[in-house]
Amino acid sequence: MTQESSTALKTGQMFINFGPQHPSTHGVLRIALTVEGEVVVKADPDVGYLHRGIEKLFEARNYSQGLILTDRLDYVSAMPNNLAYCLAVERLAAVQPPLRAQYLRVMVSELTRIASHLVFFGTFSVDMGAFTPFLYAFREREMILDLFEMLCGGRLLYSYIRVGGVSADCPAGWEEKCGEFITFFKPRLKDYDTLLSFNPIFKDRTANVGRISAAQALSWGLSGPNLRASGPDYDVRKAEPYCVYDKLDFTVPTGKTGSCWDRYYCRMLEMGQSAEIVLQCLDALAGTACLPAGRELPPGEIMAKGVPKILKPPAGQAYAHIEASRGDLGFYAVSDGSPTPYRMHVRGPSFLNVAILQEILAGCKIADVVAVLGSFDIVLGEVDR
Amino acid sequence: MGIILDNLPKIERLPGGGIALTTADFLINWSRNSSMWPLTFGLACCAIEMMAAYASRFDFERMGVFPRPTPRQADVMFVAGTVAKKMAPPIIRIYKQMPEPKFVIAMGGCANCGGPFYDSYSVVKGVDRIIPVDVYIPGCPPRPEALMYAVIKLQQKIRLMKVKNGHGATPLQSAGARKLV
Ligand code: SF4
């Protein structure tokens, strides 16, 4: 931990280890800070404290076993990980999931996005010294987890989206419960605004802190809300629609200044959009949305026909990427015709979001380090893999 | 004292007075197990379930479990998640920084034995290879209720500790099994 000794530094400069055990690092990230008085001169993110060798482990598992590893990448929002993996493998094996499964996939991804942004809302407010929003955020999150539990039995890690479809159709009463939750949830967003978003102390601590220009964000490869807070409205759901996103009506919220507050507020707005998407999907499942003739969604049709238990995709490669809760998540799969992948590469958004810290943190005050780090909403499981 | 004395074993009330007699073991163990302060320390996925346990629905605080950010104020460490080889030295260091008596709960398959990463090149296959563990919770991830059950189990264990035995809950611990080399 202390390879860099403080004797090598100039007078007046001090070396501080931020992490790996620190309540605000959201896991086990270490940032080696060099400070001069209150100001950070140099910041070096040190990743790898949660390196589990997931990419290598894919090569020792067959395609359906590999699915459970994807849950454990970005464990705060597990569904989109399943989805990206399955899309890549489906592309490789030329499998087309049925339409109902696609709607269910979109729905659970958007519910997960809400749950994940709620965790961000809660932990970010705790980082800023406000504990109450955390309790509200987790109250709502537990409701989403209840829905998932009804659907597939898991609370946190689901493996619900499978290659070729989803593992189960929604049980009786699930759709009503989901509708009830959205009706309950939408007004809560206003509560959050009054609770935290426009609180003067919170705004003082986050607005104009850790600003990222659009050019900077693009050149560091940011994606997701972190990129959109700086201005560019790149969203994979719009740019390269997958599943049924091209049939759904939603907007992509963007920020202006790229400050911590913008990143925060982008996520709050996204939750509202996700709620809209879920409602539209519910309509489609109930058959009230105008689907083309003969394209209604019969219950029970959730798995593509003829997907073998042990999948052996033909030799080749495929890449699929989606808009996960934290940004552009991609899976690159290479097959050599055997039951296990030859190579599985993950393009994790959090990893790239961590990289920009070294540029943004230099020049910040020490107290702002936590604000900047919290506003990126990184998940170390995905950074270190 | 904040507890209903009459219901507890080993308590003797002197007639007519506000004086109660008990054993030192009982008093020490009672105060120890009623306020288990864990270290705020999440490693991976299981830490999210640990957070959920602190939050609204499960409300861990009613059991006297209140997270502390520094190891020096903590009684118990929840090892919630995968222990990567790079993280092992800091964990030992954190463990050494905790004041005695200290307890460890290994939460989830990863902390027990490596879990889904049992064949990974970079994962420590069980945190008990580096620090002593008091209670193991199976699951991937264990539900918050399971974490609460583990704390109840740990409290039962603490009630067995004896000053005479050097504060060990088991003969093995009294003989110094808790000590790190
Ligand atoms: S036991 Fe499962 S949930 Fe817990 S840290 Fe390991 S992989 Fe994650």
PDB file of C-alpha atoms in Angstrom, chain B residues 44-137:
ATOM      1  CA  ALA B  44     -18.512  -6.688  -3.867  1.00  0.00           C
ATOM      2  CA  CYS B  45     -22.103  -7.644  -4.641  1.00  0.00           C
ATOM      3  CA  CYS B  46     -22.856  -8.852  -1.124  1.00  0.00           C
ATOM      4  CA  ALA B  47     -22.167  -5.346   0.123  1.00  0.00           C
ATOM      5  CA  ILE B  48     -25.279  -4.119  -1.660  1.00  0.00           C
ATOM      6  CA  GLU B  49     -27.365  -6.561   0.340  1.00  0.00           C
ATOM      7  CA  MET B  50     -25.522  -5.403   3.437  1.00  0.00           C
ATOM      8  CA  MET B  51     -26.516  -1.823   2.591  1.00  0.00           C
ATOM      9  CA  ALA B  52     -30.095  -2.966   2.113  1.00  0.00           C
ATOM     10  CA  ALA B  53     -29.956  -4.449   5.607  1.00  0.00           C
ATOM     11  CA  TYR B  54     -29.034  -1.037   7.035  1.00  0.00           C
ATOM     12  CA  ALA B  55     -31.786   0.715   5.094  1.00  0.00           C
ATOM     13  CA  SER B  56     -35.479   1.223   5.535  1.00  0.00           C
ATOM     14  CA  ARG B  57     -37.121  -2.157   5.266  1.00  0.00           C
ATOM     15  CA  PHE B  58     -34.736  -4.189   7.368  1.00  0.00           C
ATOM     16  CA  ASP B  59     -33.488  -1.483   9.727  1.00  0.00           C
ATOM     17  CA  PHE B  60     -30.478  -3.173  11.225  1.00  0.00           C
ATOM     18  CA  GLU B  61     -30.092  -0.462  13.811  1.00  0.00           C
ATOM     19  CA  ARG B  62     -32.896  -1.847  15.940  1.00  0.00           C
ATOM     20  CA  MET B  63     -30.542  -4.737  16.720  1.00  0.00           C
ATOM     21  CA  GLY B  64     -27.861  -2.309  17.821  1.00  0.00           C
ATOM     22  CA  VAL B  65     -25.928  -2.745  14.592  1.00  0.00           C
ATOM     23  CA  PHE B  66     -24.731   0.636  13.483  1.00  0.00           C
ATOM     24  CA  PRO B  67     -21.974   0.986  10.892  1.00  0.00           C
ATOM     25  CA  ARG B  68     -18.761   2.750  11.778  1.00  0.00           C
ATOM     26  CA  PRO B  69     -16.449   4.085   9.105  1.00  0.00           C
ATOM     27  CA  THR B  70     -13.205   3.353  10.920  1.00  0.00           C
ATOM     28  CA  PRO B  71     -11.893  -0.004  12.116  1.00  0.00           C
ATOM     29  CA  ARG B  72     -10.818   1.524  15.400  1.00  0.00           C
ATOM     30  CA  GLN B  73     -14.425   1.925  16.523  1.00  0.00           C
ATOM     31  CA  ALA B  74     -15.694  -1.356  15.147  1.00  0.00           C
ATOM     32  CA  ASP B  75     -16.438  -4.618  16.938  1.00  0.00           C
ATOM     33  CA  VAL B  76     -17.307  -6.784  14.007  1.00  0.00           C
ATOM     34  CA  MET B  77     -16.240  -6.919  10.391  1.00  0.00           C
ATOM     35  CA  PHE B  78     -18.655  -8.145   7.747  1.00  0.00           C
ATOM     36  CA  VAL B  79     -16.516  -9.485   4.942  1.00  0.00           C
ATOM     37  CA  ALA B  80     -19.147  -8.906   2.293  1.00  0.00           C
ATOM     38  CA  GLY B  81     -17.798  -9.971  -1.030  1.00  0.00           C
ATOM     39  CA  THR B  82     -14.985 -11.457  -3.018  1.00  0.00           C
ATOM     40  CA  VAL B  83     -11.535 -11.208  -1.499  1.00  0.00           C
ATOM     41  CA  ALA B  84      -9.129 -10.639  -4.356  1.00  0.00           C
ATOM     42  CA  LYS B  85      -5.469 -11.364  -3.803  1.00  0.00           C
ATOM     43  CA  LYS B  86      -4.640  -7.691  -4.114  1.00  0.00           C
ATOM     44  CA  MET B  87      -7.169  -6.886  -1.382  1.00  0.00           C
ATOM     45  CA  ALA B  88      -5.906  -9.520   1.082  1.00  0.00           C
ATOM     46  CA  PRO B  89      -3.095  -7.439   2.673  1.00  0.00           C
ATOM     47  CA  PRO B  90      -5.382  -4.439   3.338  1.00  0.00           C
ATOM     48  CA  ILE B  91      -7.959  -6.760   4.927  1.00  0.00           C
ATOM     49  CA  ILE B  92      -5.387  -8.168   7.314  1.00  0.00           C
ATOM     50  CA  ARG B  93      -4.282  -4.661   8.101  1.00  0.00           C
ATOM     51  CA  ILE B  94      -7.834  -3.513   8.781  1.00  0.00           C
ATOM     52  CA  TYR B  95      -8.406  -6.559  10.969  1.00  0.00           C
ATOM     53  CA  LYS B  96      -5.317  -5.745  12.997  1.00  0.00           C
ATOM     54  CA  GLN B  97      -6.521  -2.172  13.462  1.00  0.00           C
ATOM     55  CA  MET B  98      -9.740  -3.285  15.119  1.00  0.00           C
ATOM     56  CA  PRO B  99      -9.639  -3.291  18.917  1.00  0.00           C
ATOM     57  CA  GLU B 100     -10.198  -6.523  20.834  1.00  0.00           C
ATOM     58  CA  PRO B 101     -12.572  -8.255  21.174  1.00  0.00           C
ATOM     59  CA  LYS B 102     -13.226  -8.447  17.472  1.00  0.00           C
ATOM     60  CA  PHE B 103     -15.415 -10.699  15.406  1.00  0.00           C
ATOM     61  CA  VAL B 104     -15.687 -11.514  11.743  1.00  0.00           C
ATOM     62  CA  ILE B 105     -18.741 -12.567   9.778  1.00  0.00           C
ATOM     63  CA  ALA B 106     -18.005 -14.005   6.340  1.00  0.00           C
ATOM     64  CA  MET B 107     -20.932 -13.089   4.132  1.00  0.00           C
ATOM     65  CA  GLY B 108     -21.618 -14.958   0.948  1.00  0.00           C
ATOM     66  CA  GLY B 109     -20.073 -17.756  -1.018  1.00  0.00           C
ATOM     67  CA  CYS B 110     -17.054 -15.715  -2.028  1.00  0.00           C
ATOM     68  CA  ALA B 111     -16.002 -14.901   1.514  1.00  0.00           C
ATOM     69  CA  ASN B 112     -16.645 -18.501   2.588  1.00  0.00           C
ATOM     70  CA  CYS B 113     -14.842 -20.389  -0.119  1.00  0.00           C
ATOM     71  CA  GLY B 114     -14.469 -18.376  -3.315  1.00  0.00           C
ATOM     72  CA  GLY B 115     -18.048 -18.852  -4.460  1.00  0.00           C
ATOM     73  CA  PRO B 116     -18.582 -18.587  -8.205  1.00  0.00           C
ATOM     74  CA  PHE B 117     -14.904 -17.714  -8.575  1.00  0.00           C
ATOM     75  CA  TYR B 118     -13.653 -20.931  -7.015  1.00  0.00           C
ATOM     76  CA  ASP B 119     -11.329 -21.519  -9.979  1.00  0.00           C
ATOM     77  CA  SER B 120     -10.137 -17.975 -10.492  1.00  0.00           C
ATOM     78  CA  TYR B 121      -6.457 -17.165 -10.439  1.00  0.00           C
ATOM     79  CA  SER B 122      -6.870 -13.937  -8.507  1.00  0.00           C
ATOM     80  CA  VAL B 123      -9.361 -14.759  -5.749  1.00  0.00           C
ATOM     81  CA  VAL B 124      -8.567 -15.854  -2.195  1.00  0.00           C
ATOM     82  CA  LYS B 125     -10.663 -18.982  -1.702  1.00  0.00           C
ATOM     83  CA  GLY B 126     -12.256 -17.993   1.538  1.00  0.00           C
ATOM     84  CA  VAL B 127     -11.405 -15.157   3.871  1.00  0.00           C
ATOM     85  CA  ASP B 128     -10.704 -17.667   6.666  1.00  0.00           C
ATOM     86  CA  ARG B 129      -7.412 -18.331   4.966  1.00  0.00           C
ATOM     87  CA  ILE B 130      -6.223 -14.929   6.101  1.00  0.00           C
ATOM     88  CA  ILE B 131      -8.263 -13.969   9.168  1.00  0.00           C
ATOM     89  CA  PRO B 132     -10.284 -16.004  11.702  1.00  0.00           C
ATOM     90  CA  VAL B 133     -14.014 -16.119  11.007  1.00  0.00           C
ATOM     91  CA  ASP B 134     -16.767 -16.478  13.607  1.00  0.00           C
ATOM     92  CA  VAL B 135     -19.903 -16.943  11.541  1.00  0.00           C
ATOM     93  CA  TYR B 136     -20.292 -18.016   7.912  1.00  0.00           C
ATOM     94  CA  ILE B 137     -23.345 -17.100   5.845  1.00  0.00           C
TER      95      ILE B 137
END
